Coordinates of C-alpha atoms and ligand atoms in Angstrom, one line a residue:
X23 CA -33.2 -54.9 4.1
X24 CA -33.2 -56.6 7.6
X25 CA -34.3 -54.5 10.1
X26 CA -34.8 -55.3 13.9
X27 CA -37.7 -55.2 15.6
X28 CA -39.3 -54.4 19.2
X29 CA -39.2 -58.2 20.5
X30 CA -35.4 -58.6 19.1
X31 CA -36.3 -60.8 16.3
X32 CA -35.1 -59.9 12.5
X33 CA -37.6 -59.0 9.5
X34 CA -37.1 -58.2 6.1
X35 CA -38.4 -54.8 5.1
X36 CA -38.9 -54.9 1.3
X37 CA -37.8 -52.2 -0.6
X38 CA -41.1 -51.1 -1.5
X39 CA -41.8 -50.6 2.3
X40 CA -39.3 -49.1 2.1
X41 CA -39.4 -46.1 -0.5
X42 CA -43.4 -46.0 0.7
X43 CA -41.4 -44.0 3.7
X44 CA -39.3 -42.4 1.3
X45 CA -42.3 -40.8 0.1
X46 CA -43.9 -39.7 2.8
X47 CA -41.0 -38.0 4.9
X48 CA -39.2 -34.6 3.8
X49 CA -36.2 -35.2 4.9
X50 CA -33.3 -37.7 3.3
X51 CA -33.4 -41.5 4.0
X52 CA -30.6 -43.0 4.5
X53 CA -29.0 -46.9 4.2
X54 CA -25.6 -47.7 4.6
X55 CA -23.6 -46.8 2.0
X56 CA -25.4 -43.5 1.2
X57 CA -23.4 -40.0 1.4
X58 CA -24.2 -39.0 5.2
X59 CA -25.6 -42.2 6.9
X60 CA -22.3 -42.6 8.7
X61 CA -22.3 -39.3 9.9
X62 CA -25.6 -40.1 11.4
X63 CA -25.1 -43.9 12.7
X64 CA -21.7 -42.7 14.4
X65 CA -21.6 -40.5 17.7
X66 CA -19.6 -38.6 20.1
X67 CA -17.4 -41.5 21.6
X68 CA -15.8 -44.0 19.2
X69 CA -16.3 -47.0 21.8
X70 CA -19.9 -47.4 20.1
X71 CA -20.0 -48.8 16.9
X72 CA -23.6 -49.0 15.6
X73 CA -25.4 -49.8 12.2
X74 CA -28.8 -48.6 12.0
X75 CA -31.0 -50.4 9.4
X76 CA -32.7 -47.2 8.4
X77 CA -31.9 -43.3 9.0
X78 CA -33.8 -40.6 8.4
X79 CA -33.0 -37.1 9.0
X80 CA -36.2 -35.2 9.5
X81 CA -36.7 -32.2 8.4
X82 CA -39.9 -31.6 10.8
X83 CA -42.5 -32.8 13.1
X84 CA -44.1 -34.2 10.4
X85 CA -41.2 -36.7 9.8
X86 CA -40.9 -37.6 12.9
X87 CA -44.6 -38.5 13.1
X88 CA -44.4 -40.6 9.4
X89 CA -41.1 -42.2 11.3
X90 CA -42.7 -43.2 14.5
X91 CA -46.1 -44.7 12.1
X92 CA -44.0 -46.5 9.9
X93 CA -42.0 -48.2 12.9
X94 CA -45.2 -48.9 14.8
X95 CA -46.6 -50.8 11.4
X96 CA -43.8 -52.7 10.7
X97 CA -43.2 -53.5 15.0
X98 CA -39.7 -51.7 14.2
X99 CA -37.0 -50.8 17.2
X100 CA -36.2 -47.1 16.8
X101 CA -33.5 -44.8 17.8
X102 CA -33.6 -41.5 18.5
X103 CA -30.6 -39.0 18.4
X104 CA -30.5 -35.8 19.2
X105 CA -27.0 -34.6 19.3
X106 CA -25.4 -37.8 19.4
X107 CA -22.9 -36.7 22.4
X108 CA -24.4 -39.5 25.2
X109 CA -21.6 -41.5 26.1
X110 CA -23.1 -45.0 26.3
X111 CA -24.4 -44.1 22.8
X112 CA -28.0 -43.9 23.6
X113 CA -29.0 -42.3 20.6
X114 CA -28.1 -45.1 17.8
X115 CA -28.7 -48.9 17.9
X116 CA -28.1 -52.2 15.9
X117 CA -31.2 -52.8 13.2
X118 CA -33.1 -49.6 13.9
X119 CA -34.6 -47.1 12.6
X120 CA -33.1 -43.9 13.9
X121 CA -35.2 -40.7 14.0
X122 CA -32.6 -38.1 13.7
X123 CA -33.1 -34.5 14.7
X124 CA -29.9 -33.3 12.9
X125 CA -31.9 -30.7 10.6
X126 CA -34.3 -29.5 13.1
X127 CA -32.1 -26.6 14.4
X128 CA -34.6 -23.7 14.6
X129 CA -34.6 -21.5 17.9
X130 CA -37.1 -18.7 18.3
X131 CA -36.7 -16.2 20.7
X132 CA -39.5 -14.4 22.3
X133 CA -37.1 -11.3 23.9
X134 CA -40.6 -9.8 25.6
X135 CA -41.9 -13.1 27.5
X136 CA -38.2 -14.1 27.3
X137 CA -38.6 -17.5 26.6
X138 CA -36.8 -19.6 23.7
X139 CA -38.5 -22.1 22.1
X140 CA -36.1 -24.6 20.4
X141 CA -36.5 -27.7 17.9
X142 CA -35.3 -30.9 19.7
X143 CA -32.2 -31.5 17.3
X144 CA -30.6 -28.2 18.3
X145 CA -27.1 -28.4 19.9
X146 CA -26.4 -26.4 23.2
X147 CA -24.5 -23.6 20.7
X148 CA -27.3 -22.8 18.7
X149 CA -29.7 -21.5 21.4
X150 CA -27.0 -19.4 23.3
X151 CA -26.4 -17.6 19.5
X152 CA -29.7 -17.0 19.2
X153 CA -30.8 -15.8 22.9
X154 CA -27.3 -14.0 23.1
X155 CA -28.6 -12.1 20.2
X156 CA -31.3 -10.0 22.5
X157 CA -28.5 -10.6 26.0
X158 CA -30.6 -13.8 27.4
X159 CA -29.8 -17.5 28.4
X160 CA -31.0 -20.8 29.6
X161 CA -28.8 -22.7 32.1
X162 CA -27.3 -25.3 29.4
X163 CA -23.9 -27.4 29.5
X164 CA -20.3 -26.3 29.2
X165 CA -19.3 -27.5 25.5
X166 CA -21.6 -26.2 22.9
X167 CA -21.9 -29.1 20.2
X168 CA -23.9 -31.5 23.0
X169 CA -27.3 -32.0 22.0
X170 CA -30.3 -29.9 23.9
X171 CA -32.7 -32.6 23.9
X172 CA -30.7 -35.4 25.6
X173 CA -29.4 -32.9 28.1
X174 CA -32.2 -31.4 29.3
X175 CA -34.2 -34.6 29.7
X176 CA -31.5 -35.8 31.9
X177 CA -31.2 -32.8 33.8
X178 CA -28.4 -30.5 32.8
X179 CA -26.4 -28.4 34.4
X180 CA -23.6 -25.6 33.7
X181 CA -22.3 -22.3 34.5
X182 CA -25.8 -20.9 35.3
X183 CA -27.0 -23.6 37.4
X184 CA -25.9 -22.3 40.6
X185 CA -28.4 -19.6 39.5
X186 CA -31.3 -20.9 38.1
X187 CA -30.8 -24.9 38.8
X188 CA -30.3 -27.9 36.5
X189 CA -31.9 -27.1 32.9
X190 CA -34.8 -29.3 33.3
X191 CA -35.7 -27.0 35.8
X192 CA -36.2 -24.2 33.2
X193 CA -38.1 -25.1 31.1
X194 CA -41.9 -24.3 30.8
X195 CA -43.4 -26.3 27.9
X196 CA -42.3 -29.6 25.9
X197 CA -43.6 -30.5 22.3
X198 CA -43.8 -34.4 22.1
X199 CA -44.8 -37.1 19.3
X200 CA -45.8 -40.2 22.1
X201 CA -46.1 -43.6 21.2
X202 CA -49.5 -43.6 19.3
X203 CA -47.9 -41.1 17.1
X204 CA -49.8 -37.8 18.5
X205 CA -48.5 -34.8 19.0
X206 CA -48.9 -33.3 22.6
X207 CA -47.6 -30.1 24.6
X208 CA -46.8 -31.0 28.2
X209 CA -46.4 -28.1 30.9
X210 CA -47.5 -27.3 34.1
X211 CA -51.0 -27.0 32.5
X212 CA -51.0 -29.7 30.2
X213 CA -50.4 -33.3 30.5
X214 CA -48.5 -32.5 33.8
X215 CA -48.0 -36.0 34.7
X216 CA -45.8 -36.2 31.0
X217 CA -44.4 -33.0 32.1
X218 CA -42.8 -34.1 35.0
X219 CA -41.7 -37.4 33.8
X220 CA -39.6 -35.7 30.6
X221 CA -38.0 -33.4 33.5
X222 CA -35.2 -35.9 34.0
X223 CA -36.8 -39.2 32.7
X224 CA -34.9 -39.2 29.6
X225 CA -36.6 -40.1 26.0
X226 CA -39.0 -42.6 28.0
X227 CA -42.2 -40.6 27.4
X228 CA -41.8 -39.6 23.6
X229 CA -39.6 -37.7 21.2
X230 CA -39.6 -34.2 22.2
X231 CA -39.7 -32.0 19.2
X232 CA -39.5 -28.3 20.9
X233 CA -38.7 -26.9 23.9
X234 CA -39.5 -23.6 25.6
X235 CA -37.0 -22.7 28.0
X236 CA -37.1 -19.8 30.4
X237 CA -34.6 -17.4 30.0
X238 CA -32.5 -14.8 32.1
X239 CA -30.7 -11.6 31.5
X240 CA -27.3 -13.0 30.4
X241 CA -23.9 -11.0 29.2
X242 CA -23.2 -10.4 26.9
X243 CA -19.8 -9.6 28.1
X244 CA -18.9 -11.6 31.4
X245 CA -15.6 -12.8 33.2
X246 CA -14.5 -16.1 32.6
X247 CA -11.7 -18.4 31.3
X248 CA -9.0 -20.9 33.1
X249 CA -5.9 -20.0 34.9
X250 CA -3.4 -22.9 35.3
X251 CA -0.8 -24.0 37.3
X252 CA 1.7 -26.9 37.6
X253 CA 0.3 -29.8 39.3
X254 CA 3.2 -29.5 41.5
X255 CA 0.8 -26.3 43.1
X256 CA -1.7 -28.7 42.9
X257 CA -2.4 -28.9 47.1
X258 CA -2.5 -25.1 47.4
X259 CA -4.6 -24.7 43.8
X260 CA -7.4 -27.2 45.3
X261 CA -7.4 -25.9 48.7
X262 CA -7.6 -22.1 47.1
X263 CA -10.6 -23.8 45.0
X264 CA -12.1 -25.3 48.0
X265 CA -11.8 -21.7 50.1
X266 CA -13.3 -19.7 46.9
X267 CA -16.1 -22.2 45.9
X268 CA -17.0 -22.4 49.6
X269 CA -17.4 -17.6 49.1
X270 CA -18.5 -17.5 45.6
X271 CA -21.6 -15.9 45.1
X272 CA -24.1 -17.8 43.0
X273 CA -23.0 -15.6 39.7
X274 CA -19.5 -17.2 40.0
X275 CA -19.1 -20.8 39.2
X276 CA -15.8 -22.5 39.5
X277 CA -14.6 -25.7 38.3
X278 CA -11.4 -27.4 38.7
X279 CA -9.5 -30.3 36.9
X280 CA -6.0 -31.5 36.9
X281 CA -5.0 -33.6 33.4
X282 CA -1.9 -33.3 31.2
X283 CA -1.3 -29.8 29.5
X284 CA -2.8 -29.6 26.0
X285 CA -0.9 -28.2 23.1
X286 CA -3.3 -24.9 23.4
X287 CA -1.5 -21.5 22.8
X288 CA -2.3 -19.9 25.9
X289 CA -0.1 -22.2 27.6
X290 CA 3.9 -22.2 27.0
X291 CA 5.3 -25.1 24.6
X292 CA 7.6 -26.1 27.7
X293 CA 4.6 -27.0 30.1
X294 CA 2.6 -29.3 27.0
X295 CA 2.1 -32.7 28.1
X296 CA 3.1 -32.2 31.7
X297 CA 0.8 -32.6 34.7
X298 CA -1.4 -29.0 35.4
X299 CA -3.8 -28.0 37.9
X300 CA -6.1 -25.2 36.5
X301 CA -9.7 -23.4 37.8
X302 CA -12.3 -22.7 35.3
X303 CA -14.4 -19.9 36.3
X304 CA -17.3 -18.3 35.0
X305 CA -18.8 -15.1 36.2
X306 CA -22.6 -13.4 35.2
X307 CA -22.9 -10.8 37.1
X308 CA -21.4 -7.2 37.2
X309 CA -18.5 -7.1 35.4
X310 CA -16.5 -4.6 37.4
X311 CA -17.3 -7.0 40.8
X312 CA -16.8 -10.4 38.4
X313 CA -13.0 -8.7 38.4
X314 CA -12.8 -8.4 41.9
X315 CA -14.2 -11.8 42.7
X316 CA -11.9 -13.5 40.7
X317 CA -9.2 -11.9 41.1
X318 CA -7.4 -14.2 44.2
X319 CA -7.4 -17.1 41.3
X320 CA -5.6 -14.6 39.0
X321 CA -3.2 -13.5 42.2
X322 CA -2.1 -16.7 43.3
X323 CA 1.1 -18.6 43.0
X324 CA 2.8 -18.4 39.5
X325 CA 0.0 -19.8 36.7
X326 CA 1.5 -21.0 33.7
X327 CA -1.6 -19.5 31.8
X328 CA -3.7 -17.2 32.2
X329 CA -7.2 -16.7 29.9
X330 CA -9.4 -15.3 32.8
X331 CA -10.9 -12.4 31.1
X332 CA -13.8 -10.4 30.3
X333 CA -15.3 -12.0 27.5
X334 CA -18.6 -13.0 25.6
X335 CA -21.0 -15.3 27.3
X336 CA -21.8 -16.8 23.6
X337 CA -17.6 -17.5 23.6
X338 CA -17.5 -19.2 27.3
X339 CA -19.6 -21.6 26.0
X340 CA -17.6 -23.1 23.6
X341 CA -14.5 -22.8 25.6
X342 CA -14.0 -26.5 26.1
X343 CA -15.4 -27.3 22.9
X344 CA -11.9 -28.5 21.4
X345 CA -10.8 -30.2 24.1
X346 CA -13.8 -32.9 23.7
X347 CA -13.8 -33.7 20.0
X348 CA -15.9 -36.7 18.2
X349 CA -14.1 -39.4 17.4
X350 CA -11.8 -40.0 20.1
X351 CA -13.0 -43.0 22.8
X352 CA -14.1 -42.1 26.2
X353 CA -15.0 -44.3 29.5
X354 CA -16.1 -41.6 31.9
X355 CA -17.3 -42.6 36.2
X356 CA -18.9 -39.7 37.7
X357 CA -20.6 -39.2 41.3
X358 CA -22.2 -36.4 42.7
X359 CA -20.7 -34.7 45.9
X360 CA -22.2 -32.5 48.8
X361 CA -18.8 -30.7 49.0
X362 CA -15.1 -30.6 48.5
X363 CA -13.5 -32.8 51.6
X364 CA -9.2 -32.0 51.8
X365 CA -9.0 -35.9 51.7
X366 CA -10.6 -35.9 48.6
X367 CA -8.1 -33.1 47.1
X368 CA -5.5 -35.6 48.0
X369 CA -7.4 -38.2 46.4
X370 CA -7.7 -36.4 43.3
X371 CA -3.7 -35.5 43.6
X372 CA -2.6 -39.0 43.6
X373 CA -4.9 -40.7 40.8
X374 CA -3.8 -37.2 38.3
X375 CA -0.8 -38.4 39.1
X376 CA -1.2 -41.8 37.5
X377 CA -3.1 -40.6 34.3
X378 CA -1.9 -42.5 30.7
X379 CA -3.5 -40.5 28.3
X380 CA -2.9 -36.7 27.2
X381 CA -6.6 -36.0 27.0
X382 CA -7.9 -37.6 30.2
X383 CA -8.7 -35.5 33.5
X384 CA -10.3 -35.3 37.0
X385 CA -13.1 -32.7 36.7
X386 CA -14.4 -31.1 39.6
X387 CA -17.8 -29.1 38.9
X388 CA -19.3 -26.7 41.6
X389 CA -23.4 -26.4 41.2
X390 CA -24.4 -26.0 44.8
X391 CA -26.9 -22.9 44.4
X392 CA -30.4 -22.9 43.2
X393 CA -30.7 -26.4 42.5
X394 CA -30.2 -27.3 46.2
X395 CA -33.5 -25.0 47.5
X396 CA -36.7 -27.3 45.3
X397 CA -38.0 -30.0 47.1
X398 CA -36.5 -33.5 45.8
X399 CA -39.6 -34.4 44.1
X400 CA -39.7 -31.3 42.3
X401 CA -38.9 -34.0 39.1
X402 CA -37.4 -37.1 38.1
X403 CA -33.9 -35.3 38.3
X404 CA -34.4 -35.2 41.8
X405 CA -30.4 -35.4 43.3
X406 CA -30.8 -31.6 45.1
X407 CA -28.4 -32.6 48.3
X408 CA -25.6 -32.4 45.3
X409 CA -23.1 -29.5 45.6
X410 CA -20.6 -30.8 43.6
X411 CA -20.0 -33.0 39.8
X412 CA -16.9 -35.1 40.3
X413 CA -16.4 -36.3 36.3
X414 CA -13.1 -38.9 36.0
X415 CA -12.8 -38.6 31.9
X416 CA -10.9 -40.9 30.3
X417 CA -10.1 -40.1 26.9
X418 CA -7.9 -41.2 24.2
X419 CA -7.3 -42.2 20.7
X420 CA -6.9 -46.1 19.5
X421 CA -8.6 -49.4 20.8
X422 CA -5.4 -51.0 22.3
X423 CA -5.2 -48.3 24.5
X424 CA -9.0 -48.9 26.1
X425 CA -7.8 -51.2 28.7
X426 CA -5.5 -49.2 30.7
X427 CA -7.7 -45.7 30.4
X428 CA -10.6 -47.6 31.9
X429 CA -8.2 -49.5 34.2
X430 CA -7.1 -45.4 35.2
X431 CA -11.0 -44.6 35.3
X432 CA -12.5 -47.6 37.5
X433 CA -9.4 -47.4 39.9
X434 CA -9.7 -43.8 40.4
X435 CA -13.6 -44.1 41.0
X436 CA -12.9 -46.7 43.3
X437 CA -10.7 -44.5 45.2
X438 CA -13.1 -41.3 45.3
X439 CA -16.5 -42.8 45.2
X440 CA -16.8 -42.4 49.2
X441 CA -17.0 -39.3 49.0
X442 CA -20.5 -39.4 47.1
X443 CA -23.9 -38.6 48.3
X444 CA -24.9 -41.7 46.8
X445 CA -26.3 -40.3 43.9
X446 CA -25.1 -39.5 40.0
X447 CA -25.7 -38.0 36.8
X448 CA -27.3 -40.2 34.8
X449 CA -26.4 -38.5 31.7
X450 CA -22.7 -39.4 32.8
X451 CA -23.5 -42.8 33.0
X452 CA -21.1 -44.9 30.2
X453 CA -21.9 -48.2 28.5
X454 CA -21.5 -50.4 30.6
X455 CA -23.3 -49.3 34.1
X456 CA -26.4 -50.8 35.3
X457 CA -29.8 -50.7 36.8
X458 CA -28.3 -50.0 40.2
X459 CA -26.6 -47.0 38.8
X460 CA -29.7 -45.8 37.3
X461 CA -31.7 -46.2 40.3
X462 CA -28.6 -44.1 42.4
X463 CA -29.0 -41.6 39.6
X464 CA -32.8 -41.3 40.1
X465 CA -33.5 -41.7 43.2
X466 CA -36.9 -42.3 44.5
X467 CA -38.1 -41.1 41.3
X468 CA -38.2 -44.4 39.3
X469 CA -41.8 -45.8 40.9
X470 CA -43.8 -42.6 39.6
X471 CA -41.5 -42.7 36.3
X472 CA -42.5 -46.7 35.9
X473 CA -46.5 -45.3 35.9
X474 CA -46.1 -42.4 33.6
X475 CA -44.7 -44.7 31.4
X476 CA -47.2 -47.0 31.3
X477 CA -49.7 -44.5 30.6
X478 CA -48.0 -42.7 27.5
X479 CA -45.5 -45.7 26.5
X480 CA -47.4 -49.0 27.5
X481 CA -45.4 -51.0 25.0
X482 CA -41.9 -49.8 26.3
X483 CA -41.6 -48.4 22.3
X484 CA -39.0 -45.9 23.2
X485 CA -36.4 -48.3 25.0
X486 CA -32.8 -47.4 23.4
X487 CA -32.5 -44.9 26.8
X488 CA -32.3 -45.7 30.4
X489 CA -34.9 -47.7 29.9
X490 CA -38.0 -47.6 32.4
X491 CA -40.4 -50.2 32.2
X492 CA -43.9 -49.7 32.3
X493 CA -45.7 -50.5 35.2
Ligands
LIG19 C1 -18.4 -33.4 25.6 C2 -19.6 -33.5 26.5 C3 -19.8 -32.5 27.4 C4 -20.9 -32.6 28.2 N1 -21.2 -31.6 29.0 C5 -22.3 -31.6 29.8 C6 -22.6 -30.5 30.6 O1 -21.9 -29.5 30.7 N2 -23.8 -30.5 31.3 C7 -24.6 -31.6 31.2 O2 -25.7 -31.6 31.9 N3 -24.4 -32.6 30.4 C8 -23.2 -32.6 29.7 N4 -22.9 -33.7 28.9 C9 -23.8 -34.9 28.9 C10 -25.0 -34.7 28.0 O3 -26.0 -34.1 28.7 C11 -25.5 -36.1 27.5 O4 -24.4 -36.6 26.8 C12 -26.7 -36.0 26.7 O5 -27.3 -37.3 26.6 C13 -26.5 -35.4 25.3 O6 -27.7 -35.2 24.6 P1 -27.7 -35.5 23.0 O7 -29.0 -35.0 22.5 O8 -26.5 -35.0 22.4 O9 -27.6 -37.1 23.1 P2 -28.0 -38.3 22.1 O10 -26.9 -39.2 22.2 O11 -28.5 -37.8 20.8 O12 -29.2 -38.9 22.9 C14 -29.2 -39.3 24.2 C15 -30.5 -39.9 24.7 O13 -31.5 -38.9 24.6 C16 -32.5 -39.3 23.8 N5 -33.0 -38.2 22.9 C17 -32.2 -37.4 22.2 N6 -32.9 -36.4 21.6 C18 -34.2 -36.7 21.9 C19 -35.4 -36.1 21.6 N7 -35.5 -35.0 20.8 N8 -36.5 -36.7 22.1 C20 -36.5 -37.7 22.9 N9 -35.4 -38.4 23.3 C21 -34.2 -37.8 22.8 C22 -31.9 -40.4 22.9 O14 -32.8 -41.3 22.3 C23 -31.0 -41.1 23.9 O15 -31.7 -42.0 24.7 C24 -21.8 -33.7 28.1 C25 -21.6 -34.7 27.2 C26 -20.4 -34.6 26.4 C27 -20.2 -35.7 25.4

């Protein structure tokens, strides 16, 4: 079996070597052609096509611990994936072995100290049904299948950001197997150098086997859902956006996008696959005032569908869950804003206009609110002037189609990208972006991030993220 290792070069692992970590890991291991290893070596976005040499799907921390040994030994390149959904495919690689979390799902929920502790392959879904159980949450992102770990080590944000801040900002402990193969905690308490590095430095540091995540009275019933409109409304739907966004109290989040209508059954067969403008809108705070609050979106104009509704929090968050499937290809550009200018309404207007696929769209996401009031070097995530998440999301089925969607995407972010603070969401960032994307993404963060790496990752062992050297 030829594997790659951490200099680049080829070896061949024998197949002794092999089953000797058969042996000492719970969970299945995997080589091409076995029931399941493409399940694992594929991800989210069809653009990356990866083989692996080796997969195993732990079943524990102790796995992961007999993973990261054996790779050490042998000087192997791993991968880690959590839920698989980073865009530029961070979470598989060529000749690797890949430590995936898939079976490590638990989530325990302490409803007295309300905190959630959750294992580091859960998906986003998985810690809202379990903390929805007892009427709590964490802030995590809007489409439930995305994976916790890479998330949160990036930041995160969704509808109760503008509440309690990005995700990284909630939570209180990490579990971590580092380099040497140890497992540490890191908190405020403990290892608070490590602790502030995982807080937006990605999977630099170690491969985070638990979280504990702060959590908040939640639901379960709230207001939230889309209303939509033909994008021929679009200039009054955006400056309506721009007026409620600019009143919303922090419990109201409000997002807007303009693509081609879906085939979805709240919206009328003779609108599917024409332009719509539409506003998202979540609301967490007394229902009876949710109502009030939203309803000038439900008043205004004549929507061509209407789901704004009271409904449960656990059911928002998988609201856009079909809309984003695995399997199709994406090529995403994303900026962060410090507010919604008119020119850049018009902006949007004019690039909707020129979308070529029926799954692509211009996403504007308001998360101006708590996030905004903790001093920039709070952690790595840093980017707390940003107000706003504009997302350009190109997606669509079938290779000979890639040129024009990411044509549509680079153009439009060429158009729009003025408007940025200057900064962007590194967990955003596709394929093919660079080191001076990362830095924009990270800010001033990256010359403390270069020295906690070379205290818990000297030999850059974890390098299929945006990588940090060691310094
Ligand atoms: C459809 C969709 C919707 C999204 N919506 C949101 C949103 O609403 N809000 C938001 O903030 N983000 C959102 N994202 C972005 C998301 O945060 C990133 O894609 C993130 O990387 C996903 O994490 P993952 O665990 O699924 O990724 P993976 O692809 O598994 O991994 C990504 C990176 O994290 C590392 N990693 C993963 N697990 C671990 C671990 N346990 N320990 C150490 N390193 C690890 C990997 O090695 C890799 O470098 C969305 C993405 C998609 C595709």
């Amino acid at each position: 079996m030829v594997a790659r290792t951490l200099d680049g070069k080829e070896i061949d692992l024998t197949k002794e070597q092999i089953d000797g970590l058969r042996l000492q890991v719970r969970g299945p291991l995997l080589i091409a052609g076995d029931a399941g290893y493409d399940d694992s070596r594929t991800v989210w976005n069809a653009m990356i096509d990866r083989w692996p040499a080796l997969v195993v799907r732990c079943l524990g921390v102790a796995d992961v611990v007999a993973c990261l040994r054996f790779a050490r030994q042998h000087n192997l390149l791993i991968c880690v994936k959590g839920g698989g959904h980073n865009i530029a495919g961070l979470g598989t690689a060529d000749g690797a072995l890949m430590i995936d979390l898939a079976l490590m799902r638990g989530v325990w929920v302490d409803p007295q100290q309300k905190i959630a502790h959750a294992q580091g392959g859960c998906l986003l879904g998985d810690v809202d049904r379990e903390t929805q159980l007892h009427g709590l949450a964490t802030v995590l992102g809007f489409v439930s299948l995305t994976g916790i770990a890479g998330l949160t080590l990036g930041g995160g944000f969704g509808f109760l950001t503008r509440r309690w801040g990005w995700t990284t900002d909630n939570v209180v402990g990490f579990d971590v197997v580092t380099a040497d193969g140890q497992l540490v905690g890191a908190s405020a308490d403990e290892n608070a150098d490590l602790f502030w590095g995982l807080r937006g430095g990605g999977g630099n540091f170690g491969i985070v086997t638990g979280i504990d995540y702060q959590l908040y009275r939640v639901g379960p019933e709230i207001v939230g859902g889309v209303v939509a409109w033909p994008a021929s409304d679009a200039a009054g739907v955006l400056a309506l956006y721009r007026k409620l966004a600019a009143e919303a109290p922090p419990e109201m989040t409000l997002v807007t996008f303009m693509r081609l209508a879906p085939p979805a059954p709240w919206l009328p067969k003779d609108i599917h696959g024409k332009p719509i403008v539409a506003i998202l809108a979540c609301h967490t705070g007394d229902v009876a005032a949710a109502e009030k609050d939203v309803a000038p979106i439900k008043a205004f104009g004549r929507p061509v569908g209407d789901v704004l509704v009271r409904r449960p929090y656990a059911q928002m968050q998988t609201l856009l869950d079909a809309t984003q499937p695995k399997g199709r290809r994406y090529y995403w550009k994303s900026e962060y804003l410090p507010g919604i200018a008119p020119a850049l309404c018009d902006k949007v207007i004019a690039n909707a206009a020129k979308i070529v696929s029926p799954h692509s769209a211009i996403i504007l996401f308001q998360i101006e609110g708590a996030l905004n009031n903790l001093p920039n070097d709070h952690s790595p995530v840093g980017n707390r002037d940003a107000r706003f998440v504009l997302n350009i999301g190109g997606s669509w089925e079938g290779a000979g189609n890639d040129a024009a969607n990411m044509a549509w995407a680079r153009n439009t972010w060429t158009d729009l990208k003025s408007f940025s603070t200057g900064g962007n969401y590194i967990n955003f960032l596709t394929e093919d972006e660079g080191p001076e994307r990362v830095a924009a993404a990270l800010g001033g963060g990256i010359g403390r991030l270069a020295e906690i790496k070379k205290r818990w990752d000297p030999e850059n062992v974890f390098r299929t993220n945006r990588n940090i050297k060691p310094r």
